[in-house]
Short mmCIF file of C-alpha atoms and ligand atoms in Angstrom, two decimals:
data_model
loop_
_atom_site.label_atom_id
_atom_site.label_comp_id
_atom_site.label_asym_id
_atom_site.label_seq_id
_atom_site.Cartn_x
_atom_site.Cartn_y
_atom_site.Cartn_z
CA MET A 1 -42.37 -12.98 -17.36
CA ASP A 2 -39.73 -13.63 -19.92
CA TRP A 3 -36.85 -14.59 -17.47
CA GLN A 4 -34.40 -14.77 -20.34
CA GLN A 5 -35.22 -11.29 -21.58
CA LEU A 6 -35.00 -9.97 -18.08
CA LYS A 7 -31.64 -11.50 -17.70
CA GLU A 8 -30.56 -9.80 -20.86
CA GLU A 9 -31.81 -6.51 -19.76
CA ILE A 10 -30.02 -6.92 -16.39
CA ILE A 11 -26.78 -7.66 -18.25
CA ALA A 12 -27.15 -4.47 -20.56
CA TYR A 13 -28.19 -2.23 -17.73
CA SER A 14 -25.11 -3.53 -15.62
CA ARG A 15 -22.80 -2.38 -18.41
CA THR A 16 -24.27 1.18 -18.06
CA ILE A 17 -23.64 1.50 -14.33
CA GLY A 18 -19.90 0.54 -14.29
CA ILE A 19 -20.35 -3.19 -13.64
CA ASP A 20 -17.47 -4.77 -15.72
CA LYS A 21 -18.56 -8.42 -15.68
CA ILE A 22 -21.77 -10.11 -14.51
CA GLY A 23 -22.60 -13.83 -14.19
CA PHE A 24 -25.52 -15.80 -12.82
CA ALA A 25 -25.42 -18.88 -10.57
CA ALA A 26 -27.81 -21.38 -9.13
CA PRO A 27 -28.38 -20.99 -5.49
CA ASP A 28 -27.62 -24.70 -4.65
CA PRO A 29 -25.63 -25.38 -1.63
CA PHE A 30 -21.73 -24.99 -2.18
CA THR A 31 -21.01 -28.70 -1.07
CA GLU A 32 -17.44 -28.84 -2.18
CA MET A 33 -16.71 -25.60 -0.56
CA LYS A 34 -18.20 -26.86 2.71
CA ASN A 35 -15.84 -29.74 2.79
CA ARG A 36 -12.97 -27.42 2.16
CA LEU A 37 -14.11 -24.96 4.73
CA ILE A 38 -14.28 -27.61 7.36
CA ARG A 39 -10.77 -28.83 6.35
CA GLN A 40 -9.47 -25.39 6.68
CA GLN A 41 -10.99 -24.86 10.08
CA GLU A 42 -9.60 -28.29 11.43
CA LEU A 43 -6.17 -27.16 10.10
CA GLY A 44 -6.32 -23.73 11.65
CA TYR A 45 -5.89 -22.13 8.29
CA GLN A 46 -8.81 -19.56 8.64
CA SER A 47 -8.15 -15.78 9.29
CA GLY A 48 -10.94 -15.60 11.88
CA PHE A 49 -12.41 -12.67 10.02
CA GLU A 50 -14.79 -14.65 8.07
CA GLU A 51 -18.52 -15.63 8.93
CA LYS A 52 -18.09 -18.27 11.78
CA ASP A 53 -21.16 -20.44 10.62
CA ILE A 54 -19.83 -22.60 7.84
CA GLU A 55 -23.35 -23.77 7.15
CA LYS A 56 -24.47 -20.21 6.47
CA ARG A 57 -21.58 -19.68 4.21
CA VAL A 58 -22.28 -22.54 2.02
CA ASP A 59 -26.08 -22.79 1.76
CA PRO A 60 -27.86 -19.61 0.30
CA SER A 61 -31.34 -21.02 1.57
CA LEU A 62 -30.29 -20.50 5.14
CA ILE A 63 -29.96 -16.78 4.75
CA PHE A 64 -32.56 -16.09 2.12
CA GLU A 65 -36.16 -17.49 1.95
CA GLU A 66 -36.51 -19.53 -1.27
CA PRO A 67 -33.51 -18.10 -3.28
CA ARG A 68 -33.81 -18.88 -7.06
CA SER A 69 -30.47 -17.27 -8.41
CA ILE A 70 -27.40 -15.49 -7.40
CA ILE A 71 -26.25 -12.47 -9.61
CA SER A 72 -22.36 -12.16 -9.18
CA ILE A 73 -20.62 -8.90 -10.16
CA ALA A 74 -17.03 -7.90 -10.90
CA LEU A 75 -15.28 -4.45 -11.12
CA ALA A 76 -11.91 -4.28 -12.40
CA TYR A 77 -9.35 -2.05 -10.42
CA PRO A 78 -6.13 -0.61 -11.43
CA SER A 79 -2.80 -2.48 -10.79
CA LYS A 80 -0.49 0.42 -11.78
CA MET A 81 -0.14 3.76 -10.12
CA LYS A 82 0.38 6.89 -12.03
CA ASN A 83 3.08 9.08 -10.63
CA ALA A 84 4.00 6.71 -8.05
CA PRO A 85 6.44 8.73 -5.60
CA ARG A 86 9.79 6.86 -5.09
CA SER A 87 10.66 5.45 -1.64
CA LYS A 88 14.33 6.67 -0.88
CA ARG A 89 16.69 6.63 1.85
CA GLY A 90 15.76 9.12 4.33
CA ASP A 91 12.23 9.55 3.01
CA ARG A 92 10.95 5.86 2.85
CA ARG A 93 7.44 5.01 1.88
CA GLY A 94 5.08 2.05 2.60
CA ILE A 95 2.45 0.58 0.35
CA PHE A 96 -1.16 -0.42 0.54
CA CYS A 97 -2.21 -3.35 -1.56
CA ARG A 98 -3.97 -2.54 -4.83
CA ALA A 99 -7.42 -3.80 -3.41
CA SER A 100 -7.13 -0.68 -0.86
CA TRP A 101 -6.49 1.87 -3.51
CA GLY A 102 -9.13 4.56 -3.93
CA THR A 103 -12.38 4.57 -2.01
CA ASP A 104 -13.30 1.35 -0.04
CA TYR A 105 -14.47 -1.06 -2.54
CA HIS A 106 -17.31 -2.23 -0.20
CA VAL A 107 -18.71 1.36 -0.83
CA VAL A 108 -18.36 1.25 -4.53
CA LEU A 109 -19.81 -2.21 -5.03
CA LYS A 110 -22.62 -1.59 -2.78
CA ASP A 111 -23.54 1.46 -5.08
CA ARG A 112 -23.52 -0.56 -8.10
CA LEU A 113 -25.67 -3.49 -6.42
CA ASP A 114 -28.09 -0.86 -5.03
CA LYS A 115 -28.59 0.46 -8.53
CA LEU A 116 -28.89 -3.03 -9.99
CA GLU A 117 -31.50 -3.87 -7.36
CA GLN A 118 -33.50 -0.77 -7.96
CA PHE A 119 -33.44 -1.61 -11.81
CA ILE A 120 -34.90 -5.22 -10.90
CA LYS A 121 -37.45 -3.98 -8.79
CA GLU A 122 -38.73 -1.54 -11.49
CA LYS A 123 -39.08 -4.53 -13.72
CA VAL A 124 -40.36 -7.01 -11.10
CA PRO A 125 -41.96 -5.16 -8.31
CA ASP A 126 -42.25 -8.38 -6.16
CA ALA A 127 -38.58 -9.17 -6.61
CA VAL A 128 -36.48 -9.85 -3.29
CA CYS A 129 -32.83 -9.02 -3.50
CA ARG A 130 -30.07 -9.39 -0.87
CA SER A 131 -26.61 -8.11 -1.82
CA MET A 132 -23.32 -8.61 -0.08
CA VAL A 133 -19.82 -7.71 -0.58
CA ASP A 134 -16.76 -9.45 1.29
CA THR A 135 -18.51 -9.28 4.64
CA GLY A 136 -21.78 -11.26 3.82
CA GLU A 137 -22.13 -14.93 4.59
CA LEU A 138 -21.32 -16.27 1.19
CA VAL A 139 -17.93 -16.76 -0.18
CA ASP A 140 -17.93 -14.28 -2.93
CA ARG A 141 -15.26 -16.22 -4.90
CA ALA A 142 -17.25 -19.42 -4.74
CA VAL A 143 -20.27 -17.56 -6.18
CA ALA A 144 -18.12 -15.79 -8.85
CA GLU A 145 -16.58 -19.26 -9.87
CA ARG A 146 -19.99 -20.86 -10.22
CA ALA A 147 -21.25 -17.88 -12.09
CA GLY A 148 -18.66 -18.08 -14.66
CA ILE A 149 -16.85 -14.85 -13.85
CA GLY A 150 -13.46 -16.50 -13.66
CA TRP A 151 -11.71 -19.61 -12.63
CA SER A 152 -10.25 -20.05 -9.11
CA GLY A 153 -6.50 -19.74 -9.47
CA LYS A 154 -3.92 -21.80 -7.46
CA ASN A 155 -3.34 -18.31 -5.57
CA CYS A 156 -6.91 -18.56 -4.41
CA SER A 157 -7.88 -15.54 -6.47
CA ILE A 158 -10.75 -15.55 -9.17
CA ILE A 159 -8.99 -15.16 -12.40
CA THR A 160 -10.95 -13.52 -15.12
CA PRO A 161 -9.50 -13.73 -18.88
CA GLU A 162 -10.50 -10.07 -19.18
CA PHE A 163 -9.12 -8.26 -16.19
CA GLY A 164 -6.91 -10.80 -14.57
CA SER A 165 -7.42 -11.30 -10.81
CA TYR A 166 -7.62 -7.47 -10.25
CA VAL A 167 -11.35 -7.52 -9.71
CA TYR A 168 -13.66 -6.78 -6.84
CA LEU A 169 -16.37 -9.22 -6.34
CA GLY A 170 -19.94 -8.90 -4.85
CA GLU A 171 -23.04 -10.74 -5.29
CA MET A 172 -26.93 -10.60 -4.98
CA ILE A 173 -29.23 -13.41 -4.06
CA THR A 174 -32.71 -13.17 -5.66
CA ASN A 175 -36.01 -14.77 -5.76
CA LEU A 176 -36.04 -14.57 -9.57
CA PRO A 177 -35.43 -17.74 -11.66
CA LEU A 178 -32.58 -16.49 -13.81
CA GLU A 179 -30.97 -18.91 -15.96
CA PRO A 180 -27.34 -19.86 -14.46
CA ASP A 181 -24.24 -19.50 -16.54
CA GLU A 182 -21.63 -22.16 -17.14
CA PRO A 183 -18.41 -22.07 -14.79
CA MET A 184 -15.07 -21.47 -16.50
CA GLU A 185 -12.43 -23.94 -17.17
CA GLU A 186 -9.46 -23.84 -14.83
CA GLN A 187 -6.54 -22.33 -16.82
CA CYS A 188 -3.59 -22.29 -14.53
CA GLY A 189 -2.24 -25.39 -16.11
CA GLU A 190 1.16 -26.41 -15.01
CA CYS A 191 2.17 -22.91 -13.67
CA THR A 192 3.15 -22.82 -10.02
CA LYS A 193 4.48 -19.22 -9.72
CA CYS A 194 2.25 -17.96 -7.15
CA LEU A 195 3.15 -21.13 -4.96
CA ASP A 196 6.80 -20.65 -5.56
CA VAL A 197 7.14 -16.94 -4.58
CA CYS A 198 4.76 -16.48 -1.71
CA PRO A 199 7.24 -15.06 0.85
CA THR A 200 5.72 -17.09 3.85
CA GLY A 201 4.79 -20.23 2.21
CA ALA A 202 1.05 -19.36 3.14
CA LEU A 203 -0.10 -21.02 -0.16
CA VAL A 204 0.36 -24.53 1.13
CA GLY A 205 -1.16 -26.16 -1.94
CA PRO A 206 -2.78 -25.12 -5.08
CA GLY A 207 -5.80 -23.16 -4.06
CA GLN A 208 -4.99 -23.93 -0.47
CA LEU A 209 -4.31 -20.84 1.88
CA ASN A 210 -3.09 -20.80 5.46
CA ALA A 211 -4.44 -17.37 6.24
CA GLN A 212 -2.34 -17.45 9.39
CA ARG A 213 0.76 -17.32 7.44
CA CYS A 214 -0.57 -15.01 4.70
CA ILE A 215 0.94 -11.46 4.84
CA ALA A 216 -2.33 -9.85 3.78
CA PHE A 217 -4.06 -11.30 6.87
CA LEU A 218 -1.04 -10.60 9.20
CA THR A 219 -0.90 -7.02 8.25
CA GLN A 220 -4.34 -6.62 9.77
CA THR A 221 -3.75 -8.12 13.16
CA LYS A 222 -3.47 -5.89 16.19
CA GLY A 223 -0.96 -7.77 18.36
CA PHE A 224 2.73 -8.22 17.94
CA LEU A 225 3.65 -9.81 14.68
CA PRO A 226 5.24 -13.08 15.23
CA ASP A 227 9.03 -12.91 14.88
CA GLU A 228 9.28 -15.25 11.81
CA PHE A 229 7.21 -12.89 9.64
CA ARG A 230 8.84 -9.54 10.69
CA ASP A 231 11.59 -9.73 7.99
CA LYS A 232 9.06 -10.77 5.44
CA ILE A 233 6.52 -8.06 5.58
CA GLY A 234 8.76 -5.64 3.70
CA ASN A 235 7.28 -2.17 3.28
CA ARG A 236 3.48 -3.50 3.08
CA LEU A 237 1.37 -1.52 5.31
CA TYR A 238 -1.70 -3.30 4.46
CA GLY A 239 -2.25 -6.44 2.32
CA CYS A 240 0.05 -8.27 -0.05
CA ASP A 241 -0.14 -8.55 -3.86
CA THR A 242 2.85 -10.88 -4.65
CA CYS A 243 0.98 -13.94 -5.66
CA GLN A 244 -1.11 -11.68 -8.01
CA THR A 245 1.66 -9.57 -9.41
CA VAL A 246 3.57 -12.73 -10.53
CA CYS A 247 0.72 -14.24 -12.12
CA PRO A 248 1.25 -14.59 -15.73
CA LYS A 249 -2.54 -14.16 -16.27
CA ASN A 250 -2.16 -10.59 -14.89
CA LYS A 251 0.43 -9.53 -17.31
CA GLY A 252 -0.53 -6.02 -18.86
CA LYS A 253 -3.96 -6.14 -16.83
CA ASP A 254 -4.20 -2.47 -15.71
CA PHE A 255 -7.62 -1.20 -15.92
CA HIS A 256 -8.75 2.38 -14.99
CA LEU A 257 -12.52 2.20 -15.48
CA HIS A 258 -13.61 3.78 -12.25
CA GLU A 259 -12.67 7.23 -10.90
CA GLU A 260 -13.40 6.02 -7.27
CA MET A 261 -10.69 3.58 -7.54
CA GLU A 262 -7.88 5.79 -8.81
CA PRO A 263 -5.06 5.80 -5.96
CA ASP A 264 -4.05 9.02 -4.51
CA PRO A 265 -0.18 8.25 -4.49
CA GLU A 266 0.42 9.95 -0.92
CA ILE A 267 -2.23 7.70 0.55
CA ALA A 268 -1.68 4.54 -1.41
CA LYS A 269 2.07 4.83 -1.02
CA PRO A 270 2.51 7.24 2.07
CA ARG A 271 5.70 8.30 3.77
CA LEU A 272 6.55 6.08 6.73
CA LEU A 273 7.89 8.39 9.32
CA PRO A 274 4.83 10.62 9.77
CA LEU A 275 2.73 7.66 10.14
CA LEU A 276 4.43 7.18 13.60
CA SER A 277 2.87 10.05 15.19
CA ILE A 278 -0.26 10.59 13.25
CA SER A 279 -3.33 11.42 15.51
CA ASN A 280 -6.60 9.49 15.41
CA ARG A 281 -8.30 12.51 13.68
CA GLU A 282 -5.57 12.95 11.05
CA PHE A 283 -5.62 9.25 10.44
CA LYS A 284 -9.31 9.22 9.96
CA GLU A 285 -9.21 12.31 7.74
CA LYS A 286 -6.51 10.89 5.40
CA PHE A 287 -7.07 7.27 5.41
CA GLY A 288 -10.77 6.83 6.67
CA HIS A 289 -12.14 6.27 3.13
CA ILE A 290 -9.89 3.33 2.08
CA SER A 291 -10.80 -0.19 2.81
CA GLY A 292 -7.06 -0.68 4.41
CA ALA A 293 -8.13 1.48 7.37
CA TRP A 294 -10.82 -0.82 8.63
CA ARG A 295 -8.81 -2.07 11.58
CA GLY A 296 -7.75 1.49 12.62
CA LYS A 297 -4.24 2.97 12.61
CA LYS A 298 -2.50 0.68 15.08
CA PRO A 299 -1.74 -2.29 12.59
CA ILE A 300 -0.76 0.38 10.05
CA GLN A 301 1.56 2.05 12.55
CA ARG A 302 3.12 -1.21 13.55
CA ASN A 303 3.66 -2.14 9.96
CA ALA A 304 5.26 1.09 9.34
CA ILE A 305 7.82 0.58 12.08
CA LEU A 306 8.48 -2.96 10.60
CA ALA A 307 8.96 -1.25 7.23
CA LEU A 308 11.52 1.27 8.61
CA ALA A 309 13.32 -1.78 10.26
CA HIS A 310 13.25 -3.46 6.85
CA TYR A 311 14.83 -0.52 5.04
CA LYS A 312 17.28 0.05 8.17
CA GLU A 313 16.28 3.66 8.01
CA GLU A 314 18.61 5.43 10.15
CA ALA A 315 16.74 8.86 9.69
CA ALA A 316 13.88 7.17 11.82
CA VAL A 317 15.93 6.35 14.95
CA TRP A 318 15.09 9.28 17.00
CA GLU A 319 11.28 9.00 16.23
CA LEU A 320 11.43 5.37 16.91
CA ILE A 321 13.10 6.11 20.32
CA ASN A 322 10.42 8.61 21.07
CA VAL A 323 7.80 6.14 20.15
CA MET A 324 9.58 3.36 22.29
CA ARG A 325 9.61 5.75 25.38
CA SER A 326 6.28 7.51 25.24
CA ASP A 327 3.71 5.60 23.00
CA GLU A 328 0.84 4.20 25.42
CA ARG A 329 0.41 1.10 23.34
CA PRO A 330 2.75 -1.83 24.34
CA VAL A 331 2.61 -3.37 20.69
CA ILE A 332 3.92 -0.15 19.39
CA ARG A 333 6.47 0.48 21.99
CA GLY A 334 7.90 -3.06 21.68
CA THR A 335 7.81 -3.08 17.82
CA ALA A 336 9.75 0.26 17.87
CA ALA A 337 12.33 -1.46 20.36
CA TRP A 338 12.76 -4.39 17.99
CA ALA A 339 13.06 -2.17 14.93
CA LEU A 340 15.78 0.03 16.87
CA GLY A 341 17.79 -3.25 17.35
CA LYS A 342 17.36 -4.07 13.76
CA ILE A 343 18.53 -0.57 12.59
CA GLY A 344 21.61 -0.60 15.00
CA GLY A 345 23.66 2.54 15.77
CA ASN A 346 24.92 4.02 19.20
CA GLU A 347 21.90 5.96 19.96
CA ALA A 348 19.56 3.06 19.21
CA TYR A 349 21.73 0.91 21.60
CA GLU A 350 21.83 3.34 24.37
CA ALA A 351 18.06 4.00 24.16
CA LEU A 352 17.42 0.36 24.39
CA LEU A 353 19.48 0.13 27.41
CA GLU A 354 17.82 2.80 29.00
CA ALA A 355 14.38 1.56 28.14
CA LYS A 356 15.12 -2.00 29.65
CA GLU A 357 15.83 -0.24 32.98
CA ARG A 358 12.66 1.56 32.88
CA GLU A 359 10.02 -0.54 31.10
CA LYS A 360 7.58 -2.32 33.09
CA ASP A 361 5.56 -4.26 30.40
CA PRO A 362 6.82 -7.90 30.07
CA ASP A 363 5.73 -8.02 26.45
CA VAL A 364 7.72 -4.67 25.70
CA LEU A 365 10.66 -5.81 27.89
CA ALA A 366 10.91 -9.05 25.82
CA GLU A 367 11.04 -7.04 22.59
CA ILE A 368 13.72 -4.75 24.11
CA VAL A 369 15.82 -7.70 25.03
CA LYS A 370 15.42 -8.97 21.32
CA GLY A 371 16.30 -5.48 20.08
CA LEU A 372 19.61 -5.67 22.10
CA ALA A 373 20.43 -9.20 20.97
CA PHE A 374 20.98 -7.70 17.55
CA PHE A 375 23.94 -5.84 18.88
CA GLU A 376 25.31 -8.92 20.59
CA ALA A 377 25.08 -10.83 17.29
CA GLU A 378 27.13 -8.08 15.43
FE1 SF4 B 1 1.64 -15.28 -0.02
FE2 SF4 B 1 1.19 -12.71 -0.12
FE3 SF4 B 1 -0.25 -14.34 -1.44
FE4 SF4 B 1 -0.53 -14.16 1.00
S1 SF4 B 1 -0.99 -12.62 -0.34
S2 SF4 B 1 -0.43 -16.05 -0.11
S3 SF4 B 1 1.57 -13.91 1.75
S4 SF4 B 1 1.93 -14.07 -1.87
FE1 SF4 B 2 -2.43 -19.87 -11.61
FE2 SF4 B 2 0.20 -19.39 -12.32
FE3 SF4 B 2 -1.46 -17.37 -11.70
FE4 SF4 B 2 -0.69 -19.08 -9.67
S1 SF4 B 2 0.68 -17.71 -10.94
S2 SF4 B 2 -2.80 -18.21 -10.15
S3 SF4 B 2 -0.63 -21.00 -10.80
S4 SF4 B 2 -1.67 -18.88 -13.45
#
């Protein structure tokens, strides 16, 4: 078998199925990454969503028998929404991060990886391949970095010269000895923009993220959002793009190469108020196909309430009172109480006083007290 020729055929084929960049890496253990992950774990900087077993994350041979190469792929996603509706007083809107626009990228990338696997198996019938996107054991970014897809930016994203950091990553481990590519030189230079603008100080150093402080992670949690982050979340319903949008390497990068990734503005930038009373079925119908829905509707609703508080949206007061009085979920009732205090006004005050007498859940009661404290501070 002429492996170099196969590699070239794989590259050529990948272009025909909508893979925007492809690279090849050796399957050696990611030793440097291992030390970094251990440090992250010791510092409590991990999100908790990642594979728990660090050994599996850094050593391809523990999850694949005799790996010979890893193919890394990248698909560029849009950074600008056409016809984005405006968020205005009385009709406020939230925002899903760019990586959650259009069809769930896990589905899109899996489609491309499946096609690639099929192609490889036609050429080499005894090829063994194992693909993963995001939820697999390996760290997509580490593989992409080694495969020369891009460099690892100080904002922890992989930055490609062609598409900036607006790329989805996936990989395939194979038993084929495909020649590895060279990693790319780091090109952040003296820039520190992402570290400077991160609203929560989650980028604790160049390329070092404390996920517990990162809004992208915090928007996905299901409990009460810790107080210190409630004013920082803005109108974000899911994810955070700030350290990418400020990156000079992303300037002018806006690619619309995949129909599936085009955002529906009513989904990617939805009205906030209707989210408060959306049923499970409606939520699934409207948002079920996007990656930002993977944790269900509760975190999105909690974030929508915080976004209404951020806007001090008076038009939402009655709906928030309704939620505080009758929603079954303490996190939602309590967040609504806090938001009512933040927005203010007589109706909100009276409703909080009344709720304080009636509410039994201690966590919700604590939020009601916090809500009332906003009035005392005035
Ligand atoms: Fe900071 Fe947002 Fe980037 Fe997280 S995603 S590091 S919160 S700017
Ligand atoms: Fe690198 Fe600057 Fe982009 Fe941060 S903002 S990733 S430092 S180029």
